[in-house]
Coordinates of C-alpha atoms in Angstrom, one line a residue:
M180 CA -18.1 -27.6 10.9
N181 CA -20.4 -27.6 14.1
V182 CA -19.6 -26.2 17.6
Y183 CA -20.5 -28.5 20.7
G184 CA -20.7 -26.9 24.0
C185 CA -21.6 -28.3 27.5
E186 CA -24.9 -27.2 29.1
N187 CA -24.0 -27.7 33.0
D188 CA -27.6 -27.5 34.5
N189 CA -29.3 -29.8 32.1
K190 CA -26.6 -32.4 31.6
S191 CA -26.7 -32.0 27.8
V192 CA -24.8 -30.9 25.1
I193 CA -25.7 -27.9 22.7
V194 CA -25.0 -27.8 19.1
F195 CA -24.3 -24.7 16.9
D196 CA -23.7 -24.4 13.2
K197 CA -20.5 -22.6 12.0
D198 CA -22.4 -19.4 12.2
L199 CA -23.1 -19.9 15.9
K200 CA -26.9 -20.7 15.2
F201 CA -28.5 -22.9 17.5
M202 CA -29.4 -26.4 15.9
K203 CA -30.0 -28.7 18.5
R204 CA -30.0 -29.7 22.2
I205 CA -28.5 -33.4 22.9
K206 CA -29.6 -34.6 26.3
L207 CA -27.2 -37.1 27.4
K208 CA -28.6 -40.4 28.5
T209 CA -26.7 -41.8 31.2
I210 CA -27.6 -43.4 34.7
Q211 CA -24.2 -42.7 36.2
V212 CA -24.8 -38.9 36.7
N213 CA -26.4 -37.8 39.9
F214 CA -28.8 -34.9 40.4
D215 CA -25.8 -32.8 41.5
T216 CA -23.5 -33.6 38.7
Q217 CA -22.5 -31.0 36.2
T218 CA -21.1 -31.4 32.7
Y219 CA -17.8 -29.4 32.4
S220 CA -15.9 -30.3 29.1
I221 CA -16.4 -32.0 25.9
K222 CA -14.1 -33.3 23.0
L223 CA -15.2 -34.9 19.8
Y224 CA -13.1 -38.0 18.7
E225 CA -13.9 -40.7 16.2
D226 CA -17.7 -39.8 16.0
N227 CA -18.0 -39.9 19.7
M228 CA -18.5 -37.3 22.6
Y229 CA -16.1 -37.5 25.6
V230 CA -17.6 -35.6 28.1
M231 CA -16.3 -34.6 31.6
F232 CA -18.7 -34.9 34.6
G233 CA -18.5 -33.6 38.0
K234 CA -19.5 -31.0 40.6
Y235 CA -17.0 -31.5 43.3
P236 CA -14.3 -34.2 43.1
P237 CA -13.9 -36.7 42.0
F238 CA -14.8 -36.3 38.2
H239 CA -15.3 -38.9 35.5
L240 CA -15.3 -39.0 31.8
Q241 CA -17.6 -40.9 29.8
I242 CA -18.2 -41.3 25.9
F243 CA -21.4 -40.9 24.2
S244 CA -22.6 -41.3 20.7
L245 CA -23.5 -38.2 18.7
E246 CA -27.1 -38.9 19.8
G247 CA -26.6 -38.7 23.3
E248 CA -26.4 -42.4 24.0
L249 CA -24.0 -43.6 26.7
V250 CA -21.3 -45.8 24.9
R251 CA -19.2 -46.3 28.2
C252 CA -17.6 -44.9 31.4
L253 CA -14.2 -44.4 30.4
I254 CA -12.5 -43.1 33.6
E255 CA -14.0 -43.8 37.0
K256 CA -14.5 -41.2 39.7
S257 CA -11.4 -43.0 41.6
E258 CA -9.0 -42.0 38.9
I259 CA -9.7 -38.1 38.5
G260 CA -9.7 -35.5 41.2
W261 CA -10.8 -31.9 40.4
S262 CA -10.4 -31.8 36.7
Y263 CA -12.4 -29.3 34.1
F264 CA -10.4 -29.7 31.2
F265 CA -9.0 -32.5 29.1
L266 CA -7.6 -33.2 25.7
I267 CA -7.1 -36.3 23.3
D268 CA -3.9 -36.5 21.4
Q269 CA -3.4 -38.0 18.0
L270 CA -3.3 -41.6 19.4
G271 CA -6.3 -41.3 21.2
N272 CA -4.9 -41.1 24.7
I273 CA -6.6 -38.7 27.3
I274 CA -4.5 -36.0 29.2
I275 CA -6.1 -34.7 32.2
A276 CA -5.2 -31.7 34.2
D277 CA -5.8 -32.4 38.1
W278 CA -6.2 -29.0 39.7
V279 CA -6.5 -30.1 43.3
G280 CA -3.8 -33.0 42.9
N281 CA -1.1 -30.6 41.1
Q282 CA -0.7 -33.5 38.4
I283 CA -1.1 -34.5 34.9
K284 CA -2.6 -37.9 34.3
I285 CA -2.5 -39.6 30.9
F286 CA -4.9 -42.4 29.9
S287 CA -5.2 -44.7 27.1
N288 CA -8.4 -44.7 24.8
K289 CA -9.2 -47.6 27.1
G290 CA -9.2 -45.7 30.3
E291 CA -5.7 -47.3 31.6
V292 CA -3.3 -45.0 33.3
L293 CA -0.3 -44.6 31.1
H294 CA 1.7 -41.8 33.2
T295 CA 0.9 -39.6 36.1
I296 CA 3.1 -36.6 36.4
S297 CA 3.1 -34.9 39.8
S298 CA 4.8 -31.8 41.2
D299 CA 6.9 -33.6 43.3
M300 CA 8.6 -35.4 40.2
L301 CA 9.4 -32.0 38.9
P302 CA 12.3 -29.4 39.7
E303 CA 11.1 -27.0 42.4
D304 CA 10.9 -24.1 40.1
Q305 CA 8.7 -26.0 37.7
E306 CA 6.2 -27.4 40.0
F307 CA 2.5 -27.4 39.2
Y308 CA 0.3 -24.9 40.9
H309 CA -3.1 -26.1 40.4
P310 CA -2.9 -27.0 36.6
N311 CA -6.1 -26.2 34.8
G312 CA -5.4 -26.5 31.3
V313 CA -3.4 -28.9 28.8
A314 CA -2.7 -28.4 25.0
I315 CA -0.3 -30.2 22.8
D316 CA 2.3 -28.3 20.4
K317 CA 3.7 -29.1 17.0
Q318 CA 6.4 -31.2 18.7
N319 CA 3.9 -33.0 20.5
R320 CA 5.0 -31.7 23.8
I321 CA 2.4 -31.1 26.3
I322 CA 1.8 -27.7 27.4
V323 CA 0.3 -27.4 31.0
A324 CA -1.2 -24.1 32.1
H325 CA -1.8 -23.2 35.9
R326 CA -2.2 -20.4 38.3
N327 CA 0.1 -17.6 38.7
K328 CA 0.5 -17.0 34.9
K329 CA 2.9 -20.0 34.8
Y330 CA 3.1 -23.0 32.3
N331 CA 5.3 -26.1 31.9
L332 CA 6.3 -27.9 28.7
L333 CA 6.6 -31.7 29.0
A334 CA 8.1 -33.8 26.3
F335 CA 7.6 -37.7 26.2

């Protein structure tokens, strides 16, 4: 199993083997990333790399082949606020924590918005405070980590 990581300044992905020995650098070939844009987060899914880009909001998500060729832009800039981290569930849906918007967005594997969960939809004592991480537990609930050492469990 290889380890993949984002290299912000070079808009590339670096690959290490299981012993963390450097293997290669994959330069991401895209015309949609401007000079100021950085790579923030990467997930591998079905032989593709899903890469979150941005420097300041709005961010966007693109899909690349394992060789770095752009497959398609999955989620356009207007759909995502300030988001560093995301995950892909068992169905291929993309779950994104929007740090500034205080919301969680769930997209289909085609980039369509399926759900938006914002703080104003939650009880006052469970509102998001700059959510910055998401995970899924064994019961398929979304775990949302946010500031002030808080987290939420969301079930769908």
